[in-house]
Coordinates of C-alpha atoms in Angstrom, one line a residue:
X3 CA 87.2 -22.6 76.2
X4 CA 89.6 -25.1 78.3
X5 CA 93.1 -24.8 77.6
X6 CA 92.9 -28.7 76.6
X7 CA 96.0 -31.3 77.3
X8 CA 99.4 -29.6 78.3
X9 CA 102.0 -30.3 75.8
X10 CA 103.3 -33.6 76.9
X11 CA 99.4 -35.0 76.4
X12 CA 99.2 -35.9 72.8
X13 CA 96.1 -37.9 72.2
X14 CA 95.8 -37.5 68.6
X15 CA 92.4 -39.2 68.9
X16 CA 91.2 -36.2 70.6
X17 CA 89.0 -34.0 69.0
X18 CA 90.8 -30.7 66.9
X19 CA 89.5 -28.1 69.3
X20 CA 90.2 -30.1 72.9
X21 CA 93.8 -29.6 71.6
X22 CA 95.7 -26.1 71.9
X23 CA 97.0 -25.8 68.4
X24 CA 100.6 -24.5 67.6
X25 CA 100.3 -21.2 66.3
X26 CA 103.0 -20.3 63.2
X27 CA 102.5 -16.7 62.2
X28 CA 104.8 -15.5 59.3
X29 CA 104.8 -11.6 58.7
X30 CA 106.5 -10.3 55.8
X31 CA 107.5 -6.4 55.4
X32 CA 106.0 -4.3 52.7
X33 CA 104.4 -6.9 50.7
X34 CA 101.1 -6.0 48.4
X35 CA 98.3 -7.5 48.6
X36 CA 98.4 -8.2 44.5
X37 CA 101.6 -10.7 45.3
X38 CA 99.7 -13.8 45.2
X39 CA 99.2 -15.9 42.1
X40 CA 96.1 -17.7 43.8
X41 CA 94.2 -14.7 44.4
X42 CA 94.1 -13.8 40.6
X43 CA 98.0 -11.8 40.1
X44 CA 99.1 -13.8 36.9
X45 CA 102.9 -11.9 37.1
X46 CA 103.4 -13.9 39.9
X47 CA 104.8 -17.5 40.8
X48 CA 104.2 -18.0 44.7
X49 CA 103.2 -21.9 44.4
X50 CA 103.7 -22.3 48.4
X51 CA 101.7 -19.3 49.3
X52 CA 98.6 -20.6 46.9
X53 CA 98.8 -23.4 48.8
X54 CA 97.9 -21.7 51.8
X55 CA 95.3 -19.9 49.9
X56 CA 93.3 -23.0 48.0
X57 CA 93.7 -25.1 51.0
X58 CA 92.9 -22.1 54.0
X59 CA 90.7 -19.1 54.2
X60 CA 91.7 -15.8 52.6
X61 CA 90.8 -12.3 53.9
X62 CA 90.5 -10.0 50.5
X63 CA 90.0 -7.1 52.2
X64 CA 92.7 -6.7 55.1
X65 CA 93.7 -3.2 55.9
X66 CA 96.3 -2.3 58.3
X67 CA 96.3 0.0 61.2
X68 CA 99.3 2.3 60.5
X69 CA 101.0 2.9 57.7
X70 CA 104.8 2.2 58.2
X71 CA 106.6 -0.7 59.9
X72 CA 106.5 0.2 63.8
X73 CA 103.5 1.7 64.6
X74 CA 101.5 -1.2 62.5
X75 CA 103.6 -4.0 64.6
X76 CA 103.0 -2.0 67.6
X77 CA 99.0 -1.9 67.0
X78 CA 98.8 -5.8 65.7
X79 CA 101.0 -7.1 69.0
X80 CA 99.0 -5.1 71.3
X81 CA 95.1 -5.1 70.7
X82 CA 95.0 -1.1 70.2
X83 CA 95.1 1.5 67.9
X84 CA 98.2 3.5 67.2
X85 CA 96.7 6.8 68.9
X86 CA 95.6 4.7 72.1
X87 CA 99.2 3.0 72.6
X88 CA 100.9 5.7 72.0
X89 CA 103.1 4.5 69.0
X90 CA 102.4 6.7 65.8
X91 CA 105.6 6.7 64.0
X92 CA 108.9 4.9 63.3
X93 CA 111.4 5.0 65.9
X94 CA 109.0 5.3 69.1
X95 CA 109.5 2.6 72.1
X96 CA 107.6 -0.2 72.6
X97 CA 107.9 -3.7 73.5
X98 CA 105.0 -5.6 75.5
X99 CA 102.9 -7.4 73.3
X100 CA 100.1 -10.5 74.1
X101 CA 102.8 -12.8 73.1
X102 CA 103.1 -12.5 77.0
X103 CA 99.6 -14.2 77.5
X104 CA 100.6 -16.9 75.1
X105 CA 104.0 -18.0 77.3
X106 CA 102.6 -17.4 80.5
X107 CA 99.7 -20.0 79.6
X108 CA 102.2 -22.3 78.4
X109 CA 103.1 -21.9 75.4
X110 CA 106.6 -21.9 73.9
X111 CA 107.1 -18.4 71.9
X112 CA 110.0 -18.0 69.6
X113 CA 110.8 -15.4 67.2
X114 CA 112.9 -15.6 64.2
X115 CA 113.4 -12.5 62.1
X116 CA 111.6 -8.9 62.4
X117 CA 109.3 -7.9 65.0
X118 CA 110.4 -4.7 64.7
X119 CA 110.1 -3.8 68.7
X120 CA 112.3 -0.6 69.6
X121 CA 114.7 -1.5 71.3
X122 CA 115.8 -4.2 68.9
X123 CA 116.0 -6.9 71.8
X124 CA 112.8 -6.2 73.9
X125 CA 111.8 -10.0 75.4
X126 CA 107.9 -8.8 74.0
X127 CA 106.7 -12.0 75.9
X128 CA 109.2 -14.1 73.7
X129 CA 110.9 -17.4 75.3
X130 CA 113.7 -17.2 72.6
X131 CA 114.2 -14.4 70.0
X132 CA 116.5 -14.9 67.2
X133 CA 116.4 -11.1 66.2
X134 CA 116.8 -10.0 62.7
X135 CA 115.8 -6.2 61.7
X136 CA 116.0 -4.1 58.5
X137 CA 118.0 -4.7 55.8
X138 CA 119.3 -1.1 55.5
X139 CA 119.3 0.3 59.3
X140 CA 121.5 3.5 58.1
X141 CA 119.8 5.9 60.4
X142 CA 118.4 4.0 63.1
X143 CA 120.4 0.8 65.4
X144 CA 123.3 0.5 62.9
X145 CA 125.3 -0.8 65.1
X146 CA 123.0 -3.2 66.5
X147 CA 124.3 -6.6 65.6
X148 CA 121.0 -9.4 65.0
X149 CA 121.5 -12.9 64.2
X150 CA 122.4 -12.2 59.9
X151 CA 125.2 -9.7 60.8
X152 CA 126.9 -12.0 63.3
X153 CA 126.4 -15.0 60.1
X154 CA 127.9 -12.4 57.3
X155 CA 130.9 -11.4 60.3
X156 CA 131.3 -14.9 60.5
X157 CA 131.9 -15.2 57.2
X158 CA 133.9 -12.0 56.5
X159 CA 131.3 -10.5 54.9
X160 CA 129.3 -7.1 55.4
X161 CA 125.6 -7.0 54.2
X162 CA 124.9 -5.0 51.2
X163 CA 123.5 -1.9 52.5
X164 CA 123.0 2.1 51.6
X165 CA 126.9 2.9 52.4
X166 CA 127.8 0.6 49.7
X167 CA 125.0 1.2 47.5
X168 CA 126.0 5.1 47.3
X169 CA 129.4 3.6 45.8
X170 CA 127.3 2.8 42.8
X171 CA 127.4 5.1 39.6
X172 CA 123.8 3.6 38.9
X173 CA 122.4 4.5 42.4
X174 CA 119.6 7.3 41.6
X175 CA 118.6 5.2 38.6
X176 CA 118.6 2.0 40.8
X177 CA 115.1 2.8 42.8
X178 CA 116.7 1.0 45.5
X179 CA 116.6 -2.7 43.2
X180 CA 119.9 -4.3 43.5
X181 CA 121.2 -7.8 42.7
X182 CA 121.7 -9.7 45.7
X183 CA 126.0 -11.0 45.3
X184 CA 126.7 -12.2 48.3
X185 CA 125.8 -15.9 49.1
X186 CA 122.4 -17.0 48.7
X187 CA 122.3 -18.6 51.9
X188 CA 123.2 -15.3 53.4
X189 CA 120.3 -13.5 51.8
X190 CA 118.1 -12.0 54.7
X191 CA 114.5 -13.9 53.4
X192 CA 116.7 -17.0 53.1
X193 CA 118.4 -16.7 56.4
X194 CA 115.5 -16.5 58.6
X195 CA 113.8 -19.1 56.8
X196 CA 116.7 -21.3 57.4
X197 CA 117.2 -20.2 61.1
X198 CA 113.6 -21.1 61.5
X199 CA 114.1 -24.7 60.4
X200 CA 117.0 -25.4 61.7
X201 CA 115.2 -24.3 65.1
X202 CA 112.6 -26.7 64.3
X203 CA 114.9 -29.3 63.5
X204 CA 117.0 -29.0 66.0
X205 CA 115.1 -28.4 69.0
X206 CA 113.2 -30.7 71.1
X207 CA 109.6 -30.5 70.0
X208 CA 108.1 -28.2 71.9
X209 CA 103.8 -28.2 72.0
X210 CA 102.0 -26.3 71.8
X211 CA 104.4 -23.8 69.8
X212 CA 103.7 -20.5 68.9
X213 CA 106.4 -19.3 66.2
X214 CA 107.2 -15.5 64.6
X215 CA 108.8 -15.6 61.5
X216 CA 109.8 -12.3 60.3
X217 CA 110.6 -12.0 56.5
X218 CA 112.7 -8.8 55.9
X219 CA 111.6 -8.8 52.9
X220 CA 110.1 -7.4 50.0
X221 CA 111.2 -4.2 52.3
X222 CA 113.9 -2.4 50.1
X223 CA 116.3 -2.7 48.9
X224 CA 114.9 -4.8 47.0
X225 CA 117.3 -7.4 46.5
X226 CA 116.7 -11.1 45.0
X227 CA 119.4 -12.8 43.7
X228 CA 120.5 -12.9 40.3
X229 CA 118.6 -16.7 39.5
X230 CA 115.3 -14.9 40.7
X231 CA 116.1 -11.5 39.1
X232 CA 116.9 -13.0 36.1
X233 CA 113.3 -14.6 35.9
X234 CA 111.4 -11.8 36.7
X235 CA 113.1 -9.6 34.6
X236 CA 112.5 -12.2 31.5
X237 CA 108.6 -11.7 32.1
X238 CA 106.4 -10.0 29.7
X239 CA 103.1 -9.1 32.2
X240 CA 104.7 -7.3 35.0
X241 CA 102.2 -4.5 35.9
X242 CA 103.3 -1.3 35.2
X243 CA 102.9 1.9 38.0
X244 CA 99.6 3.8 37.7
X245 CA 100.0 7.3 37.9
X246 CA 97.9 10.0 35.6
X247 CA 98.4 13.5 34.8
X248 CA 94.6 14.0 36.9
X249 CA 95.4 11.7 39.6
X250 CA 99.2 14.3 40.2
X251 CA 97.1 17.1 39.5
X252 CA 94.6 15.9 42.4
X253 CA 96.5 15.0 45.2
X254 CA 97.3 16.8 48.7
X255 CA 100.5 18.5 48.3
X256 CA 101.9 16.4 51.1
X257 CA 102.6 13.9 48.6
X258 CA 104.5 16.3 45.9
X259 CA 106.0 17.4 49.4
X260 CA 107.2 13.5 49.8
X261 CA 108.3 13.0 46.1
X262 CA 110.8 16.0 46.7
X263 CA 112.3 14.7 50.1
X264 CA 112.6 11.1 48.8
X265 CA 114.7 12.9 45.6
X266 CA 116.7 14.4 48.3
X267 CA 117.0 12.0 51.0
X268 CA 117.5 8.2 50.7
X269 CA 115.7 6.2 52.5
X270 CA 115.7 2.2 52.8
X271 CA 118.8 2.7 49.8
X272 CA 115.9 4.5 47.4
X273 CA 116.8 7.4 46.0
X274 CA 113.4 8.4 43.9
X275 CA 114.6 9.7 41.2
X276 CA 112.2 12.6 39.2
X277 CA 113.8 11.6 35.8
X278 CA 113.5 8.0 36.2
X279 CA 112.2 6.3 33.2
X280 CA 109.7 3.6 32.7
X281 CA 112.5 0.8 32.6
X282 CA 113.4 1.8 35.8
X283 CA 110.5 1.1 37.7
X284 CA 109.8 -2.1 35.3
X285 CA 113.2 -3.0 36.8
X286 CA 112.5 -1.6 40.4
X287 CA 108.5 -3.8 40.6
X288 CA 110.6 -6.6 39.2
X289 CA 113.0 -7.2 41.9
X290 CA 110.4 -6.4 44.3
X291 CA 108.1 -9.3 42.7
X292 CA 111.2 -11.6 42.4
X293 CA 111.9 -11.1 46.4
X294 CA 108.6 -12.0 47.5
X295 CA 109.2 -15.5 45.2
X296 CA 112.1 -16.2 47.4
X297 CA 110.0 -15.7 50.2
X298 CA 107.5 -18.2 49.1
X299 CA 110.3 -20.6 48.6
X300 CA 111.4 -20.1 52.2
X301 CA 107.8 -20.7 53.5
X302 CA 107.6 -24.4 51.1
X303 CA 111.1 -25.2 52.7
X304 CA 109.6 -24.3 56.3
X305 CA 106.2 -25.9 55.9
X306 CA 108.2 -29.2 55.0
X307 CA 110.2 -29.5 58.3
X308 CA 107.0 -28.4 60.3
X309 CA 105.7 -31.7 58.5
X310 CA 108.6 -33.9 58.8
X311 CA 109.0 -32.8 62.6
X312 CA 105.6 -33.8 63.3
X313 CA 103.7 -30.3 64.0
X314 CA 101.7 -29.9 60.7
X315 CA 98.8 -32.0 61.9
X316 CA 98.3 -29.5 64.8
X317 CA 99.3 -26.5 63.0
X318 CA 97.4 -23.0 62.5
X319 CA 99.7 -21.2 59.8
X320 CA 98.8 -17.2 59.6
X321 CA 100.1 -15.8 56.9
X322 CA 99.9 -11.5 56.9
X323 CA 102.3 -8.3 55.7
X324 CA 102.3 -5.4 58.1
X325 CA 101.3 -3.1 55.4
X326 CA 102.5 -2.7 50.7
X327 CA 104.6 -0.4 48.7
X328 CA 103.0 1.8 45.9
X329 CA 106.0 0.9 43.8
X330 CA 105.5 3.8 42.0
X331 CA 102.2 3.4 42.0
X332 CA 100.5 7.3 41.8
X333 CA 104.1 8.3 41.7
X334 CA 105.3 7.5 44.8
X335 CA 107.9 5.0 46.9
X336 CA 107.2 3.0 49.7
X337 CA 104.4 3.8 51.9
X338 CA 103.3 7.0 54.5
X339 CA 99.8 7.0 52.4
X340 CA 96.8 5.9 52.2
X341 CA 96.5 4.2 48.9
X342 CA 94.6 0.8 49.0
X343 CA 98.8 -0.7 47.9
X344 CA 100.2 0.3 51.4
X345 CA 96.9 0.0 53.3
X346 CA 95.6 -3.6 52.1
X347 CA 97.2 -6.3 52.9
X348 CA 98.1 -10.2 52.0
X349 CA 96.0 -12.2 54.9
X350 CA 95.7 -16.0 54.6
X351 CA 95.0 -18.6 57.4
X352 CA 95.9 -22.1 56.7
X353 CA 94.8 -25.1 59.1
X354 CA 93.1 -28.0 57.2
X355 CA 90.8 -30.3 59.4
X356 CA 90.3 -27.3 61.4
X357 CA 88.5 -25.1 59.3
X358 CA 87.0 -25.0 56.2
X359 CA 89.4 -24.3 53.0
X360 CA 89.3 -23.2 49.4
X361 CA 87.4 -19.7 51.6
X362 CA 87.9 -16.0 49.9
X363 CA 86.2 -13.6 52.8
X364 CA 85.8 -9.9 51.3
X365 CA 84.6 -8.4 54.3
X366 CA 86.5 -5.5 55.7
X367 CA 89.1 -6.7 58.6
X368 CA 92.2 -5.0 60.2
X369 CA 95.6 -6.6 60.4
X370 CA 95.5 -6.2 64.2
X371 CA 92.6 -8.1 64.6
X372 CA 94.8 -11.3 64.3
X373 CA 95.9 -10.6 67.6
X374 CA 92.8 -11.7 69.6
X375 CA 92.3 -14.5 66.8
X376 CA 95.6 -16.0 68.4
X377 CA 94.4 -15.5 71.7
X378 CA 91.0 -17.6 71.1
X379 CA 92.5 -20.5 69.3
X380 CA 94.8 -20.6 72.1
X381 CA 92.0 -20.8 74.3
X382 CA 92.8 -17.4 76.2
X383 CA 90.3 -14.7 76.8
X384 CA 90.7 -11.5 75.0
X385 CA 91.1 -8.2 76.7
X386 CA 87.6 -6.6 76.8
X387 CA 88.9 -3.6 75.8
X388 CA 91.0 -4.5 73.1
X389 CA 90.0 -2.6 69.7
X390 CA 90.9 -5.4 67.9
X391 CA 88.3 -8.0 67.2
X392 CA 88.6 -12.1 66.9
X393 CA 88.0 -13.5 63.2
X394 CA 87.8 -17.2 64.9
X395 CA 84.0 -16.7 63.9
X396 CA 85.3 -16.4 60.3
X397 CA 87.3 -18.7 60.2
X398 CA 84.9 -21.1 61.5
X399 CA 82.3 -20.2 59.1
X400 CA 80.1 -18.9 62.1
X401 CA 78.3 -15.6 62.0
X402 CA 80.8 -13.6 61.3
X403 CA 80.0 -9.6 61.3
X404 CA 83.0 -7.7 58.8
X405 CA 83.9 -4.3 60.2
X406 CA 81.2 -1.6 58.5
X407 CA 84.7 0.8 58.1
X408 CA 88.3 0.3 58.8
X409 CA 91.0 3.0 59.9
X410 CA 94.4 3.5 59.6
X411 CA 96.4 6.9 61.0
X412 CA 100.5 8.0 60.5
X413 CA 102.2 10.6 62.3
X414 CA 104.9 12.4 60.5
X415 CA 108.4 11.1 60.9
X416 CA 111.6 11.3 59.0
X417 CA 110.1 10.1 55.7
X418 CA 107.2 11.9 56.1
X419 CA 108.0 15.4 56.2
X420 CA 105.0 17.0 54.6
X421 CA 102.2 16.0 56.9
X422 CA 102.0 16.0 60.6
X423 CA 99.2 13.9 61.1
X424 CA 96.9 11.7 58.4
X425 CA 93.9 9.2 59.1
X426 CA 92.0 7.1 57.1
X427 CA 88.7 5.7 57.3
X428 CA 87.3 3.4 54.9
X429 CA 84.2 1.3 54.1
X430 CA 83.1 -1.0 51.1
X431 CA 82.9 2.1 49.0
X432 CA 84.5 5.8 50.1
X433 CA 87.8 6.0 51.4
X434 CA 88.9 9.5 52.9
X435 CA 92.0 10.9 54.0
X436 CA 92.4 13.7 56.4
X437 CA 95.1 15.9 56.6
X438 CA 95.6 17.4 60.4
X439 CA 95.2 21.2 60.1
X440 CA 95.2 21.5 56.5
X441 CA 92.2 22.1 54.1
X442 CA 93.2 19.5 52.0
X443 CA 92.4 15.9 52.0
X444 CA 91.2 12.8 49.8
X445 CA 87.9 11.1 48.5
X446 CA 87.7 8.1 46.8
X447 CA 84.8 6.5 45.2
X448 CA 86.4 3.2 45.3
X449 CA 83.4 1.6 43.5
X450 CA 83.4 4.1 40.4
X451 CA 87.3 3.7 40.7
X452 CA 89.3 1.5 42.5
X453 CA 92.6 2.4 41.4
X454 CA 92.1 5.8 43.3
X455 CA 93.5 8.1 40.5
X456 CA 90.5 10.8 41.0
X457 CA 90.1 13.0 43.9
X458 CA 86.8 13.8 44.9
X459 CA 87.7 15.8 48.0
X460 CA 86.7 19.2 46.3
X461 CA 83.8 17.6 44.2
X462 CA 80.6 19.5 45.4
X463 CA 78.3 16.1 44.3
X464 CA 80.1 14.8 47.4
X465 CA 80.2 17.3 50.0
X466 CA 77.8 15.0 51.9
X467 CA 79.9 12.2 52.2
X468 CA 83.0 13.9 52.6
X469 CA 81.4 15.8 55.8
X470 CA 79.1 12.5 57.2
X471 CA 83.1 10.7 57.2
X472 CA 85.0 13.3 58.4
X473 CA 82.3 12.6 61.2
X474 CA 82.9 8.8 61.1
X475 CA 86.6 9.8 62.2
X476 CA 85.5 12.0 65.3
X477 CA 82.8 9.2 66.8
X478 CA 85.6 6.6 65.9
X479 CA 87.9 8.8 68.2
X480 CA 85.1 8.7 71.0
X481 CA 84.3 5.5 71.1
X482 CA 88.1 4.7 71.0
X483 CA 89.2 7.2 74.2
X484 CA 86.0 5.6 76.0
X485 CA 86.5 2.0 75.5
X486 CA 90.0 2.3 76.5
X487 CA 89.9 4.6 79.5
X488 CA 90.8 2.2 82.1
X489 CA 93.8 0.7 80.0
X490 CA 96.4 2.5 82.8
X491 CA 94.8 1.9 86.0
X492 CA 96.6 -1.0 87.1
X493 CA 99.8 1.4 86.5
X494 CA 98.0 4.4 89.2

């Protein structure tokens, strides 16, 4: 495919795909996949978002590659799983990404918000990075100052965070939901999609663009502001967690293992507290639903100036999470599991005139497959070893092939004390989670029961399939070390 007109041709007459497109891709952190009014969650108001979604092409059936913030970044910037680049947990370097394709073929790449790279500032192929990282960065960079800390300093202020948070008499009750009191422009979803206008209103235009926006949010704490808040907490259908006495009794004890630490140790300002009641985590999926509407508002607001500063007409808009939050969901916080509410993911592309809209696509897909997507609608080649795989086909309604089975894996880290190693593989029916050196595990008929509450890792009447994907994980593995082995050899 030819790279097309460099940026200062602009023959709108030209034909769509003659024209390198700018690229906007918005990544939120820890955002379900059942967030979005348009794809059927009536507790919801996201307006902006199902605009994306009845005017673009939504992937139902998304799953991520990791299950916690770095190592899924990592995998989606790089083209590789999180065993063959090496980043498995929270906390590990890394930092080159095929952003660096993008800017060397002349593109202009800026971030604004969460990449998440380690260290903080990498360049990750970036030609400007307005950096803003976790809300609550207690144990890790906490005196790294991004973009929001220097606005807050500027203003006096500290960000509410977990030092503050313990202050609270109502802090193991809390679940990690907390008004947000400070400012609203000072709010971490509203300050990046602020930053990210004023950069597109402010600076010269710049074709073709590609843009990372990084929502902090729904990440915890979960933190709206008391007008959003307020209306979530005045709604009668917000979901309530799913837990059972047979799905407890049926998990790994890795997970009783997690439910223990998080009681004990707070992480992202969530203390999970045993005792909590059912108001409580109403209160908790409430705030976390009420963030994710302020993030839709920042997307409207950004969409606008990408219209008014004449990019929309030439505009691919990705739209993706890097992984959800069971909310309580099966009785536990965050993620570090395998439950289809961390592993699936929100995934909507948006470019009317360039591809079909009003498209819901259930085939199985991986979040990191987005990466070589970018690369082909730039008109780059992608890596031929690259794991990930183009859904331009998709997109373009052209023989697309969905995955037969998807995988995700998580090393243990400081949340995730119980387990040292876990991998997933899933396909349109059985999910199953292995447990590194440990008898245990998890089957899931996810036809008979997609909420995952029944365990059929022990269940004789499925010793066959639990064996034939145990397998599906070892010839994955091959396949994997083998189409990878000449990643290095440029570094011999």
């Amino acid at each position: 495919m030819s790279l097309g007109p460099t940026s200062n041709q602009k023959d709108k007459e030209s034909a769509p795909e003659e024209i390198r497109p700018n690229i906007v891709f918005i990544i939120t952190d820890q955002q379900r996949f059942d967030t979005i009014a348009a794809h059927g969650h009536e507790h919801m108001e996201t307006p902006n978002l199902d605009r994306l979604a009845e005017e673009g092409v939504s992937f139902s059936n998304c799953h991520i590659t990791a299950a916690s913030c770095v190592p899924c970044r990592a995998s989606l910037f790089t083209g590789y799983y999180p065993h063959v680049n090496g980043v498995l947990e929270n906390e590990q370097l890394w930092q080159h990404t095929w952003v660096e394709k993008l800017r060397d073929a002349g593109y202009t790449c800026v971030n604004v918000g969460k990449m998440h790279t380690n260290p903080f500032n990498a360049d990750a192929g970036f030609s400007e990075r307005y950096i803003v990282e976790n809300k609550d960065r207690y144990l890790q960079g906490r005196w790294f100052l991004d973009e929001w800390d220097k606005a807050l300093a500027a203003h006096g202020l500290v960000k509410q965070q977990r030092e503050k948070y313990r202050e609270r008499e109502d802090y193991g009750q809390a679940l990690g939901a907390f008004e947000w009191e400070l400012p609203e422009e000072l709010h971490s979803d509203v300050f990046v999609g602020n930053f990210a206008r004023w950069w597109l209103d402010t600076k010269p235009k710049a074709e073709p663009l590609f843009m990372q926006i990084g929502f902090p949010g729904p990440h915890p704490p979960y933190d709206p502001t008391p007008e959003f808040a307020e209306k979530y907490m005045g709604k009668n259908n917000i979901p309530a967690a799913k837990i059972s006495d047979a799905d407890l009794a049926g998990q790994p004890s890795y997970l009783e293992h997690k439910r223990t630490h998080d009681a004990e140790v707070d992480h992202d300002s969530i203390l999970w507290n045993p005792a909590r009641s059912d108001e409580d985590v109403r209160r908790m999926r409430a705030y976390y639903y009420a963030n994710v509407t302020m993030i839709d508002e920042s997307i409207g607001k950004l969409m606008q100036s990408l219209e008014e500063n004449g990019y929309i007409d030439n505009t691919v808009i990705i739209f993706v999470s890097d992984h959800g939050d069971c909310l309580g969901d099966h009785g536990v916080s965050q993620k570090w599991s395998m439950y289809d509410v961390v592993t699936k993911v929100p995934a909507i592309v948006w470019a009317p005139g360039r591809f079909e809209g009003a498209r819901t696509l259930d085939g199985l897909c991986q979040l990191f497959d987005f990466g070589p997507t970018i690369l082909e609608l730039a008109g780059l080649p992608v890596p031929e070893d690259y794991e990930a795989q183009s859904l331009l086909p998709a997109l373009k309604g052209d023989g697309w092939t969905p995955r037969e089975r998807v995988y995700c894996e998580q090393a243990g880290d400081i949340a995730l004390t119980g387990a040292d190693f876990i991998t997933m593989v899933r396909d349109d029916r059985y999910k199953l989670v292995h447990l590194m050196g440990s008898q245990e595990g998890q089957l899931f008929d996810l036809q008979a029961d997609p909420d995952e509450m029944v365990n059929l890792w022990d269940c004789d009447a499925h010793a066959e399939i639990r064996t034939k994907m145990k397998e599906d994980i070892l010839n994955w593995l091959i396949a994997s070390n083998h189409r990878t082995r000449d990643r290095f050899v440029a570094a011999r």
